Coordinates of C-alpha atoms in Angstrom, one line a residue:
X264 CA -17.7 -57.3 -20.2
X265 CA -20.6 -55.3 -21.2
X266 CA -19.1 -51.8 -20.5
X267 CA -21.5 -48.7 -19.6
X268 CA -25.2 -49.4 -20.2
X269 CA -28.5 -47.5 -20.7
X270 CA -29.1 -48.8 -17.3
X271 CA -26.1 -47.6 -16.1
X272 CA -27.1 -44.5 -17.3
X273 CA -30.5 -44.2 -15.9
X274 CA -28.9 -44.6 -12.1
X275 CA -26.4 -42.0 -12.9
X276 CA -29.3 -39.4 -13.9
X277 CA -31.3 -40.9 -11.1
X278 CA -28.6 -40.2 -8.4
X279 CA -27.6 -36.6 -9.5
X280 CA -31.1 -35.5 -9.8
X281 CA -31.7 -37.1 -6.3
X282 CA -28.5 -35.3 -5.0
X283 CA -30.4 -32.0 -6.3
X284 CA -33.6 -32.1 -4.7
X285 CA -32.2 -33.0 -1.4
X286 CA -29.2 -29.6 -1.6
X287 CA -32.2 -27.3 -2.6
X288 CA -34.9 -30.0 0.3
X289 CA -32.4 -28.7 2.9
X290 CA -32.4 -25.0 1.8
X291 CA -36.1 -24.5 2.0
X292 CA -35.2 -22.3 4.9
X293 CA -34.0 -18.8 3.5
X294 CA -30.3 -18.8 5.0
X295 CA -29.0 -15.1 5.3
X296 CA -26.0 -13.7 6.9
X297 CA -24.2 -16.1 9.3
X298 CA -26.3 -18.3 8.8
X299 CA -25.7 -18.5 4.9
X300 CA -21.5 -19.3 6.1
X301 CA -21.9 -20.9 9.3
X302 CA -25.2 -22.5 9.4
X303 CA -27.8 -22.2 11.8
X304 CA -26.4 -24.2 14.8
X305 CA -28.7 -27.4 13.8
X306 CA -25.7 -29.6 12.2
X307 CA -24.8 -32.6 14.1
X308 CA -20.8 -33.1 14.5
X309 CA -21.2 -36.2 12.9
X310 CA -22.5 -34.5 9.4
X311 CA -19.7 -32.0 9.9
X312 CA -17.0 -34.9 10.2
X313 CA -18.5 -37.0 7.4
X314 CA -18.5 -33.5 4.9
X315 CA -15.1 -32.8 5.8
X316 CA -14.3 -36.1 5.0
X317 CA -15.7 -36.1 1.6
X318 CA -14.3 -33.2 1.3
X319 CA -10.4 -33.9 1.3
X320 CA -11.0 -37.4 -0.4
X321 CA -12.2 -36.3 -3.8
X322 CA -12.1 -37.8 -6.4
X323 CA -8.7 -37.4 -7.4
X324 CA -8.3 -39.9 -3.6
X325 CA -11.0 -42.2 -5.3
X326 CA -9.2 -42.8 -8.7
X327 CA -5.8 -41.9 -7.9
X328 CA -5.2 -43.8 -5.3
X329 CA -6.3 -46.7 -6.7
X330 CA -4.0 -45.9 -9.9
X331 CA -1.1 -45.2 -7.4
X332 CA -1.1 -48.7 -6.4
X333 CA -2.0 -50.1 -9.2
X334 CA 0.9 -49.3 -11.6
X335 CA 3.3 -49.1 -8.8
X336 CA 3.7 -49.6 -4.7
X337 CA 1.9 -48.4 -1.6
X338 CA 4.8 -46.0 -0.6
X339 CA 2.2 -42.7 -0.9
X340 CA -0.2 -44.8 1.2
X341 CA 2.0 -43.2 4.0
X342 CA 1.1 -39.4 3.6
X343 CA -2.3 -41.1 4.7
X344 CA -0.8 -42.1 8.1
X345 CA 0.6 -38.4 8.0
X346 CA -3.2 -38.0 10.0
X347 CA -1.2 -38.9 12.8
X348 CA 0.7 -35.8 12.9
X349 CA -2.0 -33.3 11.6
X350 CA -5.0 -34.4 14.2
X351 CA -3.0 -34.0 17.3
X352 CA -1.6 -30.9 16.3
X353 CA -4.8 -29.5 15.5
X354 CA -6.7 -30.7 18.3
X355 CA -4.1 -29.7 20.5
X356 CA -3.1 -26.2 19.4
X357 CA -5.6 -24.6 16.6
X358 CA -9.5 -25.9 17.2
X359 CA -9.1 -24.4 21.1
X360 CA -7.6 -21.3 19.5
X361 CA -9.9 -21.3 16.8
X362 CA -12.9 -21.8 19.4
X363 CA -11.5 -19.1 21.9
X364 CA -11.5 -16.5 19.1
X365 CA -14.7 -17.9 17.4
X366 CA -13.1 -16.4 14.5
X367 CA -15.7 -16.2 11.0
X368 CA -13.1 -17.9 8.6
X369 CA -9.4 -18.8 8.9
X370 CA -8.2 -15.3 7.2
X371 CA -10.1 -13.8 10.0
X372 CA -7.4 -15.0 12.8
X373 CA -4.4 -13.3 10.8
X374 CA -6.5 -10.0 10.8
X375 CA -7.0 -11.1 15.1
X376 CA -3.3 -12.2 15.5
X377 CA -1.5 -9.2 13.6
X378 CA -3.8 -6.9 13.8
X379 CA -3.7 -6.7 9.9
X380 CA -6.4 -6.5 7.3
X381 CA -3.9 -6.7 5.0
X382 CA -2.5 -10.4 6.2
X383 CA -6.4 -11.4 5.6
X384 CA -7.2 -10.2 2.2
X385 CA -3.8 -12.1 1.2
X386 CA -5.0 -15.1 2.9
X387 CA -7.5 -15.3 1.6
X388 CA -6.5 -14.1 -1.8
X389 CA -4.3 -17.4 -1.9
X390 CA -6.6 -19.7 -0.7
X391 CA -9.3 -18.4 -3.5
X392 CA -6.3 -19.4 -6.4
X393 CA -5.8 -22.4 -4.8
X394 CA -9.1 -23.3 -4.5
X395 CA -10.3 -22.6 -8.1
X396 CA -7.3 -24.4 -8.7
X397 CA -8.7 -27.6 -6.7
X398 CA -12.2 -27.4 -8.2
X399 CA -10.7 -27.3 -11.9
X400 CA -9.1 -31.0 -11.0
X401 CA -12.2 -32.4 -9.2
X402 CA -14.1 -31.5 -12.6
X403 CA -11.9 -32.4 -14.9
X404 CA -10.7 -35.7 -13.7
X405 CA -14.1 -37.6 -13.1
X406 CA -15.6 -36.3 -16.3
X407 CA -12.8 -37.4 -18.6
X408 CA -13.0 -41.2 -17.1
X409 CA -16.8 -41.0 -17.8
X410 CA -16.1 -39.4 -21.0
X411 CA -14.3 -42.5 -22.1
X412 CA -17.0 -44.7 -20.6
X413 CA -20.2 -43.1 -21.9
X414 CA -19.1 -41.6 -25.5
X415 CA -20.8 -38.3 -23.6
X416 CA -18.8 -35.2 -24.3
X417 CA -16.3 -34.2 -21.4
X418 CA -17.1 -30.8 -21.6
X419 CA -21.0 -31.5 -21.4
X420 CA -20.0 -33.5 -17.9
X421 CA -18.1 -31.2 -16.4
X422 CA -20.8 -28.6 -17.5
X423 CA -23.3 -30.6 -15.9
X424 CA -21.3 -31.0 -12.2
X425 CA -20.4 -27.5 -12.6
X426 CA -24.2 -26.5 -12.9
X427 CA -25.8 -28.8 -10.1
X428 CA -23.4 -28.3 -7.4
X429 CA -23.6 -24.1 -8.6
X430 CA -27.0 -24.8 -7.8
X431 CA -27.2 -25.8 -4.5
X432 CA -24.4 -24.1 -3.2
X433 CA -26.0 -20.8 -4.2
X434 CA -29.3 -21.3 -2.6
X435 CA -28.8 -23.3 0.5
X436 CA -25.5 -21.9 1.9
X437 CA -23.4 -23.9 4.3
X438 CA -26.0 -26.2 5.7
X439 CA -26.8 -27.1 2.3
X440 CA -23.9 -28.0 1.6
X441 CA -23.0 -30.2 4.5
X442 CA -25.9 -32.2 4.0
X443 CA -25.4 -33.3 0.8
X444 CA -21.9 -34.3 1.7
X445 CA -22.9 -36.2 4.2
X446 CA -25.4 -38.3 1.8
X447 CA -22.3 -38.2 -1.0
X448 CA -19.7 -39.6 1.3
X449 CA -22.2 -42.3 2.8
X450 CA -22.8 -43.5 -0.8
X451 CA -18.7 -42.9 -1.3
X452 CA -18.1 -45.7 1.5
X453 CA -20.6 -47.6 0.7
X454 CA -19.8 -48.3 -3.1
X455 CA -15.9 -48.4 -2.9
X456 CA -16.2 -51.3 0.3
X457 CA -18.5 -52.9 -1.9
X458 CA -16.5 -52.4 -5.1
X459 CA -13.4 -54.1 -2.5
X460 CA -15.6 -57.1 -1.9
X461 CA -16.6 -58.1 -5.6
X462 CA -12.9 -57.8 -6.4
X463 CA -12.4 -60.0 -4.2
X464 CA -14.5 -62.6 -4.9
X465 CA -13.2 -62.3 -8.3
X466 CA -9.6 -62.9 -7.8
X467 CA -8.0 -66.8 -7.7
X468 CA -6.9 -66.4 -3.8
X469 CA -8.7 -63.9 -2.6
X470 CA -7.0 -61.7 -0.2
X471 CA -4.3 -64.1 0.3
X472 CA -3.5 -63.2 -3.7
X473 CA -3.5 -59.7 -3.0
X474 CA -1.2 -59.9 0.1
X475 CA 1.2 -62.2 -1.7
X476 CA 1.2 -59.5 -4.3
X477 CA 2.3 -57.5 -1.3
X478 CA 4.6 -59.2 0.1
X479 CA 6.5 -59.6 -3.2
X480 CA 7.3 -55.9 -4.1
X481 CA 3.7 -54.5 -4.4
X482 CA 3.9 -52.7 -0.6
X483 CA 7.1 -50.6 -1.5
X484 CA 10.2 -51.3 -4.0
X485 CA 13.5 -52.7 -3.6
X486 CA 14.4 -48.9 -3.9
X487 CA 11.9 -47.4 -2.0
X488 CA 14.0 -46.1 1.8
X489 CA 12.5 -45.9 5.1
X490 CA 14.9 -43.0 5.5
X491 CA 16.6 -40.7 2.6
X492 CA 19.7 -39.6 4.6
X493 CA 19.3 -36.4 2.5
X494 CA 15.5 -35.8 3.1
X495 CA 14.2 -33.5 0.7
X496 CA 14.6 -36.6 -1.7
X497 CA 11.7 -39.0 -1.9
X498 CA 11.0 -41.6 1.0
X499 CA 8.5 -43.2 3.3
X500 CA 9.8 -40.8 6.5
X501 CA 9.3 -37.3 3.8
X502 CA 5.7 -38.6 2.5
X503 CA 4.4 -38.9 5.5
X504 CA 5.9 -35.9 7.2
X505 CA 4.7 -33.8 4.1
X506 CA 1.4 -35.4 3.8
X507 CA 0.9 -35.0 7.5
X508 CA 2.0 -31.3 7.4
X509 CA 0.0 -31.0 4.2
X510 CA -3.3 -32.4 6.1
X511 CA -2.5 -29.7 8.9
X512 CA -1.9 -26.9 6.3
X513 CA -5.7 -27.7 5.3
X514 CA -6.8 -28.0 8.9
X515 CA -5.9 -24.9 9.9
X516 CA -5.3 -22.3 7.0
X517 CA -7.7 -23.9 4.1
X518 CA -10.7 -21.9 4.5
X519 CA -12.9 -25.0 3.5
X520 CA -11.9 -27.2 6.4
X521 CA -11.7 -24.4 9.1
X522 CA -15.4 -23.2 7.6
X523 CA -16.7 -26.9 9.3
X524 CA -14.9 -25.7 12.5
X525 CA -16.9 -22.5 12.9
X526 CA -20.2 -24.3 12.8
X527 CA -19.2 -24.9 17.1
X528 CA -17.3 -23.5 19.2
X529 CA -17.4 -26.5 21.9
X530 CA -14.2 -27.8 21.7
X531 CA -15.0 -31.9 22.4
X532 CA -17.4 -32.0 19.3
X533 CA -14.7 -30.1 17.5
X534 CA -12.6 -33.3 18.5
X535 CA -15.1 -35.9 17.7
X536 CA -15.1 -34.4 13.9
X537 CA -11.5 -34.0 13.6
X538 CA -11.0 -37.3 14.9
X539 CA -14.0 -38.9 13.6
X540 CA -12.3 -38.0 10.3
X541 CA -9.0 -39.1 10.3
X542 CA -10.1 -42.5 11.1
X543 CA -12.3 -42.4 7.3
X544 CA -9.7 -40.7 6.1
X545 CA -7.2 -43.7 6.6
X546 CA -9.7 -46.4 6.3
X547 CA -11.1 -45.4 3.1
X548 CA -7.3 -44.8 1.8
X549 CA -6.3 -48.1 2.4
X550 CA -9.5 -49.7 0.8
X551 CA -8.5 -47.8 -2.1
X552 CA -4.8 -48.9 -2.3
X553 CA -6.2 -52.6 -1.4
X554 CA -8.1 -52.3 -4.4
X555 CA -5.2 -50.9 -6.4
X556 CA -3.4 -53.8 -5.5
X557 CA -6.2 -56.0 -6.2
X558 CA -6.9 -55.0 -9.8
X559 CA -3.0 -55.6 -10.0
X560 CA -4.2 -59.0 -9.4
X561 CA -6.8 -59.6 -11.2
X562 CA -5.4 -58.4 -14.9
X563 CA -2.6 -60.3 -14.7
X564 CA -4.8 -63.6 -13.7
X565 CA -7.2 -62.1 -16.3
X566 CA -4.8 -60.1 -19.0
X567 CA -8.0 -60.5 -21.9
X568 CA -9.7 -58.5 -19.5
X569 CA -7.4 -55.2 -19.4
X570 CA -8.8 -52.4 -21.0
X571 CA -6.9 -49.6 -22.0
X572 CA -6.7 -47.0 -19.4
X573 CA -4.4 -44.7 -17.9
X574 CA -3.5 -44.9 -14.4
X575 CA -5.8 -42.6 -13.1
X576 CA -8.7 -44.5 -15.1
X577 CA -7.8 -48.4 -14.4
X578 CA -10.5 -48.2 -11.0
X579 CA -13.3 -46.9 -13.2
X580 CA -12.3 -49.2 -16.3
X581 CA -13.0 -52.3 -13.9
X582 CA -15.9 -50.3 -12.4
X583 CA -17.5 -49.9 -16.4
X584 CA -16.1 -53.6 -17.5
X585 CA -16.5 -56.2 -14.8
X586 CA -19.5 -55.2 -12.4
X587 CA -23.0 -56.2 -12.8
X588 CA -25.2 -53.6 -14.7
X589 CA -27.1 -51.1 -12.4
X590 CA -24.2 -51.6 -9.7
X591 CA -21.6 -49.7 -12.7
X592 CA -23.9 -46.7 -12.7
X593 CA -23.8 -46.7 -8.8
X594 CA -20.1 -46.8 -8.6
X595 CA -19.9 -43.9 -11.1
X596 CA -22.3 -42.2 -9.3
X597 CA -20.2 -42.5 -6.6
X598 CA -17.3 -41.1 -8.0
X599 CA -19.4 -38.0 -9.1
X600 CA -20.5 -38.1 -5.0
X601 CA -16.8 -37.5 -4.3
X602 CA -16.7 -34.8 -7.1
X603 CA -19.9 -32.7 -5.8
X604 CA -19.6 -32.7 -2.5
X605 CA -15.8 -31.4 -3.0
X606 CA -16.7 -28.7 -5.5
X607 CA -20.1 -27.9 -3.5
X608 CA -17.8 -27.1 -0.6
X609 CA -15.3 -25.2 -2.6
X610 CA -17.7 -23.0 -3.8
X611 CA -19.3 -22.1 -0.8
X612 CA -15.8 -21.7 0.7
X613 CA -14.5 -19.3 -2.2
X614 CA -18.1 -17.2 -1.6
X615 CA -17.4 -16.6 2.5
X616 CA -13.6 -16.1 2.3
X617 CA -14.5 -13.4 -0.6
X618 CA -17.7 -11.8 1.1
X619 CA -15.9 -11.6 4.8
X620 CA -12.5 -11.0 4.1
X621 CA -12.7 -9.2 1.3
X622 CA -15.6 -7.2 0.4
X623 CA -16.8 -6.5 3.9
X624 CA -13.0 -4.7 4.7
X625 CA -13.0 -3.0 1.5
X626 CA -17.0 -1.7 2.0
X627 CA -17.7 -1.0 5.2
X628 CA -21.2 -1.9 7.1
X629 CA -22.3 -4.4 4.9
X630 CA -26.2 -5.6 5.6
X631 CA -26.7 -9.2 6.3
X632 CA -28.9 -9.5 3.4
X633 CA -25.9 -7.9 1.5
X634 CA -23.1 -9.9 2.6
X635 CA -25.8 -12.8 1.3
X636 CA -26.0 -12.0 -2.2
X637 CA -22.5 -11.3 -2.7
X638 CA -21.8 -14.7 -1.3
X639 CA -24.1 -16.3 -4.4
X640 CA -23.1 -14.2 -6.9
X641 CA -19.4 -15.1 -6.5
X642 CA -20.1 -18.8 -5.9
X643 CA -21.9 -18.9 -9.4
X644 CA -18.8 -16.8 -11.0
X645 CA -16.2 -18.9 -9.2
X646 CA -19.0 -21.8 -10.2
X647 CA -18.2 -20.5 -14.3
X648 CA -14.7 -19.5 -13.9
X649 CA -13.8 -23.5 -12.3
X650 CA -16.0 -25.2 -15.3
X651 CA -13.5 -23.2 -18.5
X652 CA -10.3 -23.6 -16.5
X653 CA -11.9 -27.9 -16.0
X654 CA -12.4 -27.8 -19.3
X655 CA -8.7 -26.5 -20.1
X656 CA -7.4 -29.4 -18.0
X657 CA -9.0 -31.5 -19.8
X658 CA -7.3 -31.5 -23.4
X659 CA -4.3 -31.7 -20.8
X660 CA -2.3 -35.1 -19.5
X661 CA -1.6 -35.7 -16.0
X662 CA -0.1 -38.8 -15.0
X663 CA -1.2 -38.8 -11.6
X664 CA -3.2 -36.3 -10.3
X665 CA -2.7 -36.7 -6.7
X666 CA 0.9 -36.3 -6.7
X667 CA -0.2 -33.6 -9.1
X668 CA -2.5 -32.1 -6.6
X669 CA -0.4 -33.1 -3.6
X670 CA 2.5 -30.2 -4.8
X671 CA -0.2 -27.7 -5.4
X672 CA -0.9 -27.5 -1.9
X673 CA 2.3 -27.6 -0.6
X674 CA 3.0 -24.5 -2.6
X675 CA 0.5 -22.8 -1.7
X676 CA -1.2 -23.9 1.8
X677 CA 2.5 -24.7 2.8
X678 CA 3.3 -21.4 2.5
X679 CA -0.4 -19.5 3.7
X680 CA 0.4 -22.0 7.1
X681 CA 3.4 -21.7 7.6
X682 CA 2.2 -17.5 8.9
X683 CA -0.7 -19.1 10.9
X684 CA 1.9 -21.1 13.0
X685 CA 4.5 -18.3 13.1
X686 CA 1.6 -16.1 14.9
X687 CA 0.1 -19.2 17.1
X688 CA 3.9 -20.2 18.3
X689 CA 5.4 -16.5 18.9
X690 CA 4.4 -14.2 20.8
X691 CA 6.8 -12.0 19.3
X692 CA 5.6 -12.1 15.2
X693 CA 4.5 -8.6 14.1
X694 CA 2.9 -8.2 10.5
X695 CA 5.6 -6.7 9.0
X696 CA 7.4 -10.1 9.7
X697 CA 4.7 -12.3 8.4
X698 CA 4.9 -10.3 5.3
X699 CA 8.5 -11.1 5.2
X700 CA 7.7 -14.8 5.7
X701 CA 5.0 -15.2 3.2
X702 CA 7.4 -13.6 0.4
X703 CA 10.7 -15.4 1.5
X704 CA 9.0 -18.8 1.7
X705 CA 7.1 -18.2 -1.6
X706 CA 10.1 -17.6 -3.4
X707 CA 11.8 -20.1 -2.2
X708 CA 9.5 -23.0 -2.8
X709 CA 8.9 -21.9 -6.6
X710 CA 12.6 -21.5 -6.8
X711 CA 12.9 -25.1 -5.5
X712 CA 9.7 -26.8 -7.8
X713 CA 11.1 -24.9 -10.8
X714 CA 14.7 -25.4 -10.4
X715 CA 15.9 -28.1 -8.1
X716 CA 13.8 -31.3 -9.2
X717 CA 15.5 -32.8 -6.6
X718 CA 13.8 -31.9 -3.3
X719 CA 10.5 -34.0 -3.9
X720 CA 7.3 -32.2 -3.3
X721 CA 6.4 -33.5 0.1
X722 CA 8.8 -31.6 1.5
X723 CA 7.4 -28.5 0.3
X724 CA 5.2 -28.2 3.6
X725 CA 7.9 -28.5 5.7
X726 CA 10.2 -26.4 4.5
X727 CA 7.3 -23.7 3.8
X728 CA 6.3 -23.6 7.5
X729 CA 10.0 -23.9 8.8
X730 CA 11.2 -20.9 7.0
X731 CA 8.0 -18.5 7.8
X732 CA 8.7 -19.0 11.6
X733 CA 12.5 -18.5 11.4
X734 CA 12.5 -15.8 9.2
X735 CA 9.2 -14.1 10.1
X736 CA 10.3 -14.4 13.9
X737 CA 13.7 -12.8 13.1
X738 CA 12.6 -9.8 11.1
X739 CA 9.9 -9.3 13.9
X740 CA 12.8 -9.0 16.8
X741 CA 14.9 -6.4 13.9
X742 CA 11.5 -4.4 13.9
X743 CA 11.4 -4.2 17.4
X744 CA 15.0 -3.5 18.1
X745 CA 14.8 -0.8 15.1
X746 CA 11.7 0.7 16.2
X747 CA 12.2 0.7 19.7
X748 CA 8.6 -0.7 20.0
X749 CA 7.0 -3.0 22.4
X750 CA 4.4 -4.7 19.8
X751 CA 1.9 -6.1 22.2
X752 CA 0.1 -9.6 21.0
X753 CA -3.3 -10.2 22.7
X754 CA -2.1 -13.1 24.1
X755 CA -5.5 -15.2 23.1
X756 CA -4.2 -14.8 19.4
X757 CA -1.9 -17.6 20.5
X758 CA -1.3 -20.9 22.1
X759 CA 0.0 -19.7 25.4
X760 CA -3.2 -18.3 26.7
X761 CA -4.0 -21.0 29.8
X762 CA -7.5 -19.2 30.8
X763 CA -10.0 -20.5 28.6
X764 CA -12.9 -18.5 28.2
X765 CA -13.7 -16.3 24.8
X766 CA -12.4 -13.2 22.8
X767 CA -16.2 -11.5 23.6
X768 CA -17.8 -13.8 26.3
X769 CA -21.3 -12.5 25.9
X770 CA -21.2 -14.1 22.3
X771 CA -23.1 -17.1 22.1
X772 CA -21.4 -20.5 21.8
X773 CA -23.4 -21.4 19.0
X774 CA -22.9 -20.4 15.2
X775 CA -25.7 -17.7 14.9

């Protein structure tokens, strides 16, 4: 066991530095305007599917996971296979929809749909929270781990994430961005497979001791259910409804997955991404709860070996402990991979929705070059404001921060979907009803986190979308009824529209 070394170190510099020079390589070229939040039309669908990729699994997938498994079963495994519901959804109803409309960001369809400026700025508004909310955890949990590892100040590591992906993200725009993502999540697959293998090789059995592990209680507990009769409580059927519903709340109102989407409009390379990465998605999950359940394994064949460690932390304990030097300080780099590339695309996310839904309603005729600047400047507040609130987290405890992370978004991208599908599915949903919906369903899934401890989590999604349409749908027929009004929906604002074609067909199909 010789823990973190200066070699270690040197590969860790090494890599970030490298990570630096290729974000600022690929924004030689001066990116303005739509180009700066869309890119220039050059990105291969394979980049795109690989960033978005890296971009769900962060690192709180890379060490959470792992923890999950380790200290207790594969039951949340399942809101992985949840990909099953989100990608045919979204490939069936919202990337054509989103294609038809080549809309500029995801708040830009609720302005479209319900003819509303107001829905957009409060789209956005909540995806910005959530968001900053997001980046906090992606900076906070890898630099504690290393922290521990290195004797290195947490709050000079999360400074030092903060600062390169700032960097990059503020100079290259979008195409920057996707780039080094790409290279991040390559070096993400490659290191945790090959972390896999070594743990195998170190185990008495092999994989036959990791399946017996399995087999014997590991996969899911004597009180783990298929099927809660009552299900808002926890089982395998709610986890991977909610984690499904969660992955399609991201898909089509999170404004740094959509933000991939508008880099085409043609629909089958939409599809290749989306599809392209579900299957990482799952693949790299179950490597990670294989390697949960492997570390299992090996402490209890090796108990001298155990260091202490949270849950969150046993992955990178092993990582620091029991690989060779130089390969440690590629598997750390690795995790900060999954942290940059994460917090890279947050910021430049935070910067478009805030520049196009935002400040280009509230100041009319914005220049290019304009819109530009406003985009960096707020991705190197946003950049600031992430580091403190990291920081914050930091002298914090969280058990486990993908459950943690998990409610976040149902509250809050439960909630922002659940007005996306109300206007796709009706044709009937006015704005004064998605209003409704928004504050109904808000209330009510605070009310139930806050107060009823009962109703897990993963149901948040659910019941977030299922309310907005029923109530949002009823108070729209009231207003019509009171009103005596015929509100008229441009029927290419939803999923009924059978003739193809786009909102403007002289636009160009390509991001411009």
């Amino acid at each position: 066991m010789t823990g973190f070394t200066w070699i270690d170190m040197v590969v860790l510099v090494v890599y970030l530095g490298a990570v630096l020079f290729a974000g600022l390589a690929f924004s030689k070229k001066e990116m303005k305007g739509k180009e700066f939040f869309k890119g220039d039309g050059t990105i291969p669908w394979w980049v795109t599917s690989v960033s978005i990729f890296a971009t769900l699994l962060s690192p709180i997938s890379f060490l959470s996971l792992a923890g999950n498994s380790y200290g207790g079963t594969w039951i949340l495994w399942f809101a992985q296979l949840g990909m099953f519901i989100a990608i045919p959804l979204t490939i069936k109803f919202f990337l054509p929809l989103y294609s038809r409309l080549q809309i500029d960001t995801a708040y830009h369809y609720l302005e479209l749909r319900y003819k509303s400026s107001g829905l957009r700025i409060l789209g956005a508004v909540m995806f910005i929270i959530y968001q900053i909310g997001r980046m906090s955890i992606i900076m906070y949990l890898p630099s504690v781990v290393l922290a521990q590892l290195t004797g290195i100040s947490v709050n000079i590591l999360i400074i030092a994430m903060g600062v390169i992906a700032i960097i990059y993200s503020y100079t290259g725009g979008l195409k920057s961005v996707l780039w080094t993502d790409f290279i991040q999540g390559v070096v993400l697959i490659v290191g945790v497979v090959f972390a896999l293998g070594f743990l195998l090789t170190s185990i008495n059995g092999g994989i036959g001791a990791v399946f017996d592990s399995l087999g014997t209680g590991k996969f899911l507990a004597s009180d783990q259910v298929i099927i809660n009769p009552n299900i808002f409580k926890t089982s395998v059927f709610i986890i991977l409804v909610g984690g499904g519903l969660n992955t399609f709340s991201s898909y089509i109102s999170s404004q740094d997955i959509v933000q991939r989407f508008t880099t085409t409009t043609d629909v089958k390379q939409l599809n290749k991404m989306t599809y392209a990465n579900g299957a990482l998605s799952i693949f790299l999950a179950t490597v990670f709860y294989l390697i949960g359940t492997a570390l299992f394994v090996f402490y209890q064949q090796n108990p001298a070996a155990l260091q202490t460690a949270q849950q969150d932390q046993i992955f990178a304990s092993y990582i620091a402990f029991e690989l060779p030097v130089g390969i440690t300080g590629i598997l750390l780099a690795a995790i900060y991979a999954a942290s940059q590339s994460t917090l890279s695309t947050g910021l430049n996310s935070v910067a478009t929705s805030w520049t196009l839904d935002i400040q280009a309603i509230l100041s009319k005729n914005l220049s290019m070059e304009k819109q530009t600047k406003i985009a960096q400047y707020v991705s190197l507040l946003v950049g600031i404001v992430s580091i403190g609130v990291a920081m914050v987290l930091a002298n914090g405890e969280i058990k486990s921060a993908y459950e943690w992370f998990n409610s976040f978004m149902g509250l809050v991208l439960g909630v922002l979907a659940g007005i996306f599908v109300l206007g796709a599915f009706t044709k009937k949903a006015t704005s004064l009803g998605a209003y409704v919906a928004f504050i109904v369903s808000s209330i009510l899934v605070v009310y139930l986190k806050y107060n009823v401890p009962s109703v897990t989590s993963w149901s948040y999604a659910l019941i977030s979308i299922v309310v907005s349409v029923i109530v949002g749908y009823v108070v729209s027929i009231i207003q019509e009824k009171v009103s005596s009004q015929n509100f008229k929906t441009d029927p290419k604002t939803t999923v009924y529209y059978k003739n193809g074609g786009n909102i403007n067909d002289n636009r160009s199909t390509k991001a411009c």
